[in-house]
Amino acid sequence: EPEVTQTPSHQVTQMGQEVILRCVPISNHLYFYWYRQILGQKVEFLVSFYNNEISEKSEIFDDQFSVERPDGSNFTLKIRSTKLEDSAMYFCASMIEDYGGYSNQPQHFGDGTRLSIL
Amino acid sequence: DQQVKQNSPSLSVQEGRISILNCDYTNSMFDYFLWYKKYPAEGPTFLISISSIKDKNEDGRFTVFLNKSAKHLSLHIVPSQPGDSAVYFCAASANSGNTPLVFGKGTRLSVIA
């Protein structure tokens, strides 16, 4: 069964450094998402991406964050200058095409990247 | 901001019995609801979903019930198996699933052999 793959599984970075988290969504999916889960808290939405642009973003997704689909298969999340509070599990998700606005399709998640900021 | 609530952090059930996991929501714009299962060190795995035009959806041992007037949904697992032991997340979306998912905090299910 096709799956979303994320690399690395664990990233340790010094505070203030840039980090790039990588995702390969399911190949025929066209909607892409990043979520994060801080330890002990809910999974929370960061950003959605469709047709090569951000379609929606949360308050968490500030100027330190950016997303890119550089080559038609990868989907990346960049944090420019990491802070201690960025430590979390970051999940990538993808969803198949929306059929005329009545999709009701599930998002499929990768296994996440554990980001630890020291 | 608790638009999706799972009030039971944990649940223990004997193997072979029914597991019932509950979820409440407050946003009346939600029209698509999903259950995900999560094992440690893995991402959420889609289990079953229901749209607001239905009140029940069944897939094998898993059934989701939706009560729109009460803004409540539940996941029934019958019969429960030890491999079902995981954290179960309820999630909701608006606009037929085209808005970001809003998750509950999860319920840890332990199925005891």
mmCIF file of C-alpha atoms in Angstrom:
data_model
loop_
_atom_site.group_PDB
_atom_site.id
_atom_site.type_symbol
_atom_site.label_atom_id
_atom_site.label_comp_id
_atom_site.label_asym_id
_atom_site.label_seq_id
_atom_site.Cartn_x
_atom_site.Cartn_y
_atom_site.Cartn_z
ATOM 1 C CA GLU A 1 0.000 0.000 0.000
ATOM 2 C CA PRO A 2 1.439 3.429 -0.919
ATOM 3 C CA GLU A 3 2.565 5.494 2.024
ATOM 4 C CA VAL A 4 3.890 8.890 2.993
ATOM 5 C CA THR A 5 7.589 8.758 3.876
ATOM 6 C CA GLN A 6 9.432 11.259 6.037
ATOM 7 C CA THR A 7 13.129 11.818 6.611
ATOM 8 C CA PRO A 8 14.946 12.001 8.897
ATOM 9 C CA SER A 9 13.145 10.109 11.626
ATOM 10 C CA HIS A 10 14.996 12.130 14.260
ATOM 11 C CA GLN A 11 16.731 15.488 13.891
ATOM 12 C CA VAL A 12 18.767 17.113 16.641
ATOM 13 C CA THR A 13 19.660 20.758 16.046
ATOM 14 C CA GLN A 14 21.157 23.618 17.984
ATOM 15 C CA MET A 15 18.851 26.534 18.746
ATOM 16 C CA GLY A 16 19.077 29.183 16.065
ATOM 17 C CA GLN A 17 20.041 26.756 13.329
ATOM 18 C CA GLU A 18 18.015 26.113 10.205
ATOM 19 C CA VAL A 19 16.396 22.737 9.745
ATOM 20 C CA ILE A 20 14.687 21.118 6.750
ATOM 21 C CA LEU A 21 12.249 18.276 7.200
ATOM 22 C CA ARG A 22 11.516 16.169 4.154
ATOM 23 C CA CYS A 23 8.445 14.294 3.013
ATOM 24 C CA VAL A 24 7.543 12.233 -0.019
ATOM 25 C CA PRO A 25 3.743 12.220 -0.292
ATOM 26 C CA ILE A 26 1.748 9.442 -1.950
ATOM 27 C CA SER A 27 2.347 9.775 -5.667
ATOM 28 C CA ASN A 28 -1.167 10.561 -6.950
ATOM 29 C CA HIS A 29 -2.018 12.898 -4.073
ATOM 30 C CA LEU A 30 -2.286 16.598 -4.707
ATOM 31 C CA TYR A 31 -2.936 18.099 -1.268
ATOM 32 C CA PHE A 32 -0.086 18.258 1.226
ATOM 33 C CA TYR A 33 0.006 19.161 4.884
ATOM 34 C CA TRP A 34 2.319 19.617 7.824
ATOM 35 C CA TYR A 35 1.144 19.039 11.374
ATOM 36 C CA ARG A 36 3.078 18.915 14.614
ATOM 37 C CA GLN A 37 2.586 17.355 18.021
ATOM 38 C CA ILE A 38 4.397 18.776 21.010
ATOM 39 C CA LEU A 39 4.911 16.126 23.673
ATOM 40 C CA GLY A 40 1.724 15.591 25.646
ATOM 41 C CA GLN A 41 -0.346 17.880 23.453
ATOM 42 C CA LYS A 42 -2.707 17.538 20.510
ATOM 43 C CA VAL A 43 -1.715 17.110 16.909
ATOM 44 C CA GLU A 44 -2.035 20.621 15.476
ATOM 45 C CA PHE A 45 -2.185 21.927 11.937
ATOM 46 C CA LEU A 46 0.638 24.037 10.523
ATOM 47 C CA VAL A 47 0.094 24.492 6.795
ATOM 48 C CA SER A 48 -1.614 23.083 3.731
ATOM 49 C CA PHE A 49 -0.286 23.220 0.184
ATOM 50 C CA TYR A 50 -2.035 22.742 -3.143
ATOM 51 C CA ASN A 51 -1.210 23.609 -6.719
ATOM 52 C CA ASN A 52 2.249 24.853 -5.728
ATOM 53 C CA GLU A 53 1.087 27.347 -3.187
ATOM 54 C CA ILE A 54 0.038 27.570 0.437
ATOM 55 C CA SER A 55 -3.732 27.189 0.683
ATOM 56 C CA GLU A 56 -4.057 27.679 4.426
ATOM 57 C CA LYS A 57 -1.786 28.215 7.423
ATOM 58 C CA SER A 58 -2.223 28.384 11.164
ATOM 59 C CA GLU A 59 -1.010 31.014 13.605
ATOM 60 C CA ILE A 60 1.919 28.750 14.423
ATOM 61 C CA PHE A 61 3.204 28.980 10.860
ATOM 62 C CA ASP A 62 4.981 32.317 11.184
ATOM 63 C CA ASP A 63 7.784 33.852 9.115
ATOM 64 C CA GLN A 64 10.276 31.329 10.487
ATOM 65 C CA PHE A 65 8.507 28.561 8.598
ATOM 66 C CA SER A 66 8.357 27.891 4.883
ATOM 67 C CA VAL A 67 7.291 25.021 2.659
ATOM 68 C CA GLU A 68 8.365 23.988 -0.777
ATOM 69 C CA ARG A 69 7.744 21.309 -3.347
ATOM 70 C CA PRO A 70 11.076 21.537 -5.129
ATOM 71 C CA ASP A 71 10.928 18.673 -7.602
ATOM 72 C CA GLY A 72 7.406 17.268 -7.977
ATOM 73 C CA SER A 73 7.909 14.476 -5.456
ATOM 74 C CA ASN A 74 9.379 15.988 -2.285
ATOM 75 C CA PHE A 75 7.559 18.324 0.067
ATOM 76 C CA THR A 76 9.727 20.131 2.590
ATOM 77 C CA LEU A 77 9.223 22.158 5.736
ATOM 78 C CA LYS A 78 11.985 24.599 6.620
ATOM 79 C CA ILE A 79 12.403 26.296 9.965
ATOM 80 C CA ARG A 80 14.831 29.167 9.523
ATOM 81 C CA SER A 81 16.015 29.835 13.054
ATOM 82 C CA THR A 82 14.880 27.133 15.414
ATOM 83 C CA LYS A 83 13.691 27.830 18.949
ATOM 84 C CA LEU A 84 13.448 25.488 21.912
ATOM 85 C CA GLU A 85 9.656 25.474 21.594
ATOM 86 C CA ASP A 86 9.925 24.059 18.059
ATOM 87 C CA SER A 87 10.828 20.704 19.600
ATOM 88 C CA ALA A 88 8.018 18.368 18.534
ATOM 89 C CA MET A 89 7.016 15.520 16.244
ATOM 90 C CA TYR A 90 6.360 16.885 12.776
ATOM 91 C CA PHE A 91 3.959 14.919 10.601
ATOM 92 C CA CYS A 92 3.523 15.263 6.876
ATOM 93 C CA ALA A 93 0.200 14.234 5.346
ATOM 94 C CA SER A 94 -1.230 14.024 1.862
ATOM 95 C CA MET A 95 -4.674 13.700 0.392
ATOM 96 C CA ILE A 96 -5.932 12.657 -3.027
ATOM 97 C CA GLU A 97 -7.576 15.042 -5.474
ATOM 98 C CA ASP A 98 -10.687 16.834 -4.414
ATOM 99 C CA TYR A 99 -13.493 15.817 -6.747
ATOM 100 C CA GLY A 100 -15.450 18.987 -7.316
ATOM 101 C CA GLY A 101 -15.481 20.097 -3.700
ATOM 102 C CA TYR A 102 -17.171 17.000 -2.326
ATOM 103 C CA SER A 103 -14.075 15.117 -1.435
ATOM 104 C CA ASN A 104 -14.507 13.471 1.966
ATOM 105 C CA GLN A 105 -11.159 11.830 1.485
ATOM 106 C CA PRO A 106 -8.874 11.012 4.411
ATOM 107 C CA GLN A 107 -5.466 12.513 4.889
ATOM 108 C CA HIS A 108 -2.681 9.938 5.090
ATOM 109 C CA PHE A 109 0.197 10.559 7.455
ATOM 110 C CA GLY A 110 3.861 9.718 7.515
ATOM 111 C CA ASP A 111 5.627 8.361 10.592
ATOM 112 C CA GLY A 112 6.942 11.787 11.518
ATOM 113 C CA THR A 113 10.237 13.464 12.242
ATOM 114 C CA ARG A 114 11.126 13.989 15.869
ATOM 115 C CA LEU A 115 12.784 17.412 16.055
ATOM 116 C CA SER A 116 14.852 18.087 19.161
ATOM 117 C CA ILE A 117 16.219 21.603 19.657
ATOM 118 C CA LEU A 118 19.109 21.914 22.106
ATOM 119 C CA ASP B 1 -9.520 25.910 21.903
ATOM 120 C CA GLN B 2 -11.168 22.526 22.346
ATOM 121 C CA GLN B 3 -13.225 22.070 19.216
ATOM 122 C CA VAL B 4 -12.735 18.308 19.371
ATOM 123 C CA LYS B 5 -12.722 16.599 22.744
ATOM 124 C CA GLN B 6 -11.909 13.102 23.773
ATOM 125 C CA ASN B 7 -12.670 13.083 27.463
ATOM 126 C CA SER B 8 -11.302 9.641 28.271
ATOM 127 C CA PRO B 9 -7.502 9.599 28.188
ATOM 128 C CA SER B 10 -7.439 5.827 28.539
ATOM 129 C CA LEU B 11 -9.623 2.746 28.281
ATOM 130 C CA SER B 12 -8.971 -0.896 29.156
ATOM 131 C CA VAL B 13 -11.020 -3.679 27.625
ATOM 132 C CA GLN B 14 -10.867 -7.472 27.746
ATOM 133 C CA GLU B 15 -9.997 -9.249 24.523
ATOM 134 C CA GLY B 16 -13.145 -10.250 22.658
ATOM 135 C CA ARG B 17 -15.303 -7.554 24.257
ATOM 136 C CA ILE B 18 -16.493 -4.293 22.702
ATOM 137 C CA SER B 19 -14.368 -1.146 22.874
ATOM 138 C CA ILE B 20 -16.261 2.142 22.694
ATOM 139 C CA LEU B 21 -14.291 5.330 22.202
ATOM 140 C CA ASN B 22 -16.091 8.649 22.389
ATOM 141 C CA CYS B 23 -15.556 12.055 20.862
ATOM 142 C CA ASP B 24 -17.434 15.362 21.135
ATOM 143 C CA TYR B 25 -17.144 18.422 18.969
ATOM 144 C CA THR B 26 -18.331 21.995 19.240
ATOM 145 C CA ASN B 27 -17.945 23.438 15.743
ATOM 146 C CA SER B 28 -21.186 22.946 13.800
ATOM 147 C CA MET B 29 -19.302 23.569 10.537
ATOM 148 C CA PHE B 30 -17.568 20.196 10.845
ATOM 149 C CA ASP B 31 -19.037 17.786 8.315
ATOM 150 C CA TYR B 32 -16.428 15.060 8.003
ATOM 151 C CA PHE B 33 -15.111 13.008 10.885
ATOM 152 C CA LEU B 34 -12.261 10.534 11.033
ATOM 153 C CA TRP B 35 -10.678 8.109 13.440
ATOM 154 C CA TYR B 36 -6.958 7.481 13.366
ATOM 155 C CA LYS B 37 -4.967 4.844 15.232
ATOM 156 C CA LYS B 38 -1.432 5.558 16.365
ATOM 157 C CA TYR B 39 1.243 3.167 17.582
ATOM 158 C CA PRO B 40 4.364 4.503 19.327
ATOM 159 C CA ALA B 41 6.994 5.855 16.932
ATOM 160 C CA GLU B 42 4.542 5.771 14.019
ATOM 161 C CA GLY B 43 2.285 8.329 12.446
ATOM 162 C CA PRO B 44 -1.503 8.358 12.708
ATOM 163 C CA THR B 45 -3.024 5.627 10.523
ATOM 164 C CA PHE B 46 -6.428 6.272 9.012
ATOM 165 C CA LEU B 47 -9.012 3.852 10.337
ATOM 166 C CA ILE B 48 -12.525 4.905 9.369
ATOM 167 C CA SER B 49 -14.476 8.052 8.579
ATOM 168 C CA ILE B 50 -18.024 9.323 8.345
ATOM 169 C CA SER B 51 -19.601 12.276 6.624
ATOM 170 C CA SER B 52 -22.355 14.290 8.251
ATOM 171 C CA ILE B 53 -24.986 12.979 5.846
ATOM 172 C CA LYS B 54 -24.710 9.569 7.512
ATOM 173 C CA ASP B 55 -25.168 8.391 11.061
ATOM 174 C CA LYS B 56 -23.256 5.136 10.806
ATOM 175 C CA ASN B 57 -20.357 3.717 8.860
ATOM 176 C CA GLU B 58 -19.033 0.205 9.242
ATOM 177 C CA ASP B 59 -15.791 -1.440 8.147
ATOM 178 C CA GLY B 60 -15.198 -4.919 9.447
ATOM 179 C CA ARG B 61 -14.786 -4.822 13.209
ATOM 180 C CA PHE B 62 -14.943 -1.015 13.259
ATOM 181 C CA THR B 63 -18.124 1.056 13.292
ATOM 182 C CA VAL B 64 -18.405 4.794 13.703
ATOM 183 C CA PHE B 65 -21.654 6.380 14.870
ATOM 184 C CA LEU B 66 -22.456 10.055 14.447
ATOM 185 C CA ASN B 67 -25.085 11.943 16.435
ATOM 186 C CA LYS B 68 -25.193 15.403 14.884
ATOM 187 C CA SER B 69 -27.730 16.858 17.274
ATOM 188 C CA ALA B 70 -25.531 15.914 20.224
ATOM 189 C CA LYS B 71 -22.313 16.735 18.325
ATOM 190 C CA HIS B 72 -21.018 13.351 19.370
ATOM 191 C CA LEU B 73 -19.363 10.457 17.616
ATOM 192 C CA SER B 74 -18.159 7.113 18.805
ATOM 193 C CA LEU B 75 -15.987 4.321 17.508
ATOM 194 C CA HIS B 76 -16.969 0.742 18.298
ATOM 195 C CA ILE B 77 -14.485 -2.086 17.942
ATOM 196 C CA VAL B 78 -15.988 -5.562 18.108
ATOM 197 C CA PRO B 79 -14.431 -7.914 19.006
ATOM 198 C CA SER B 80 -11.423 -6.154 20.496
ATOM 199 C CA GLN B 81 -8.033 -7.735 19.898
ATOM 200 C CA PRO B 82 -4.667 -7.179 21.630
ATOM 201 C CA GLY B 83 -3.326 -5.684 18.384
ATOM 202 C CA ASP B 84 -5.913 -2.925 18.718
ATOM 203 C CA SER B 85 -3.978 -1.529 21.678
ATOM 204 C CA ALA B 86 -2.939 1.960 20.520
ATOM 205 C CA VAL B 87 -3.853 5.615 20.868
ATOM 206 C CA TYR B 88 -7.012 6.516 18.960
ATOM 207 C CA PHE B 89 -7.501 10.056 17.683
ATOM 208 C CA CYS B 90 -10.770 11.579 16.644
ATOM 209 C CA ALA B 91 -10.423 14.294 13.985
ATOM 210 C CA ALA B 92 -12.864 16.609 12.257
ATOM 211 C CA SER B 93 -12.897 18.751 9.170
ATOM 212 C CA ALA B 94 -15.242 21.199 7.468
ATOM 213 C CA ASN B 95 -16.103 21.689 3.808
ATOM 214 C CA SER B 96 -16.290 17.958 3.018
ATOM 215 C CA GLY B 97 -12.813 17.271 4.297
ATOM 216 C CA ASN B 98 -11.133 20.135 2.480
ATOM 217 C CA THR B 99 -10.109 22.068 5.574
ATOM 218 C CA PRO B 100 -7.301 21.101 7.953
ATOM 219 C CA LEU B 101 -8.025 18.377 10.437
ATOM 220 C CA VAL B 102 -8.717 19.335 14.034
ATOM 221 C CA PHE B 103 -7.680 16.555 16.388
ATOM 222 C CA GLY B 104 -8.762 15.453 19.817
ATOM 223 C CA LYS B 105 -6.150 14.606 22.445
ATOM 224 C CA GLY B 106 -6.523 10.888 21.911
ATOM 225 C CA THR B 107 -7.624 7.896 23.960
ATOM 226 C CA ARG B 108 -5.153 5.147 24.818
ATOM 227 C CA LEU B 109 -6.869 1.783 24.365
ATOM 228 C CA SER B 110 -5.416 -1.262 26.075
ATOM 229 C CA VAL B 111 -6.886 -4.618 25.107
ATOM 230 C CA ILE B 112 -6.040 -7.206 27.704
ATOM 231 C CA ALA B 113 -5.689 -10.826 26.689
#
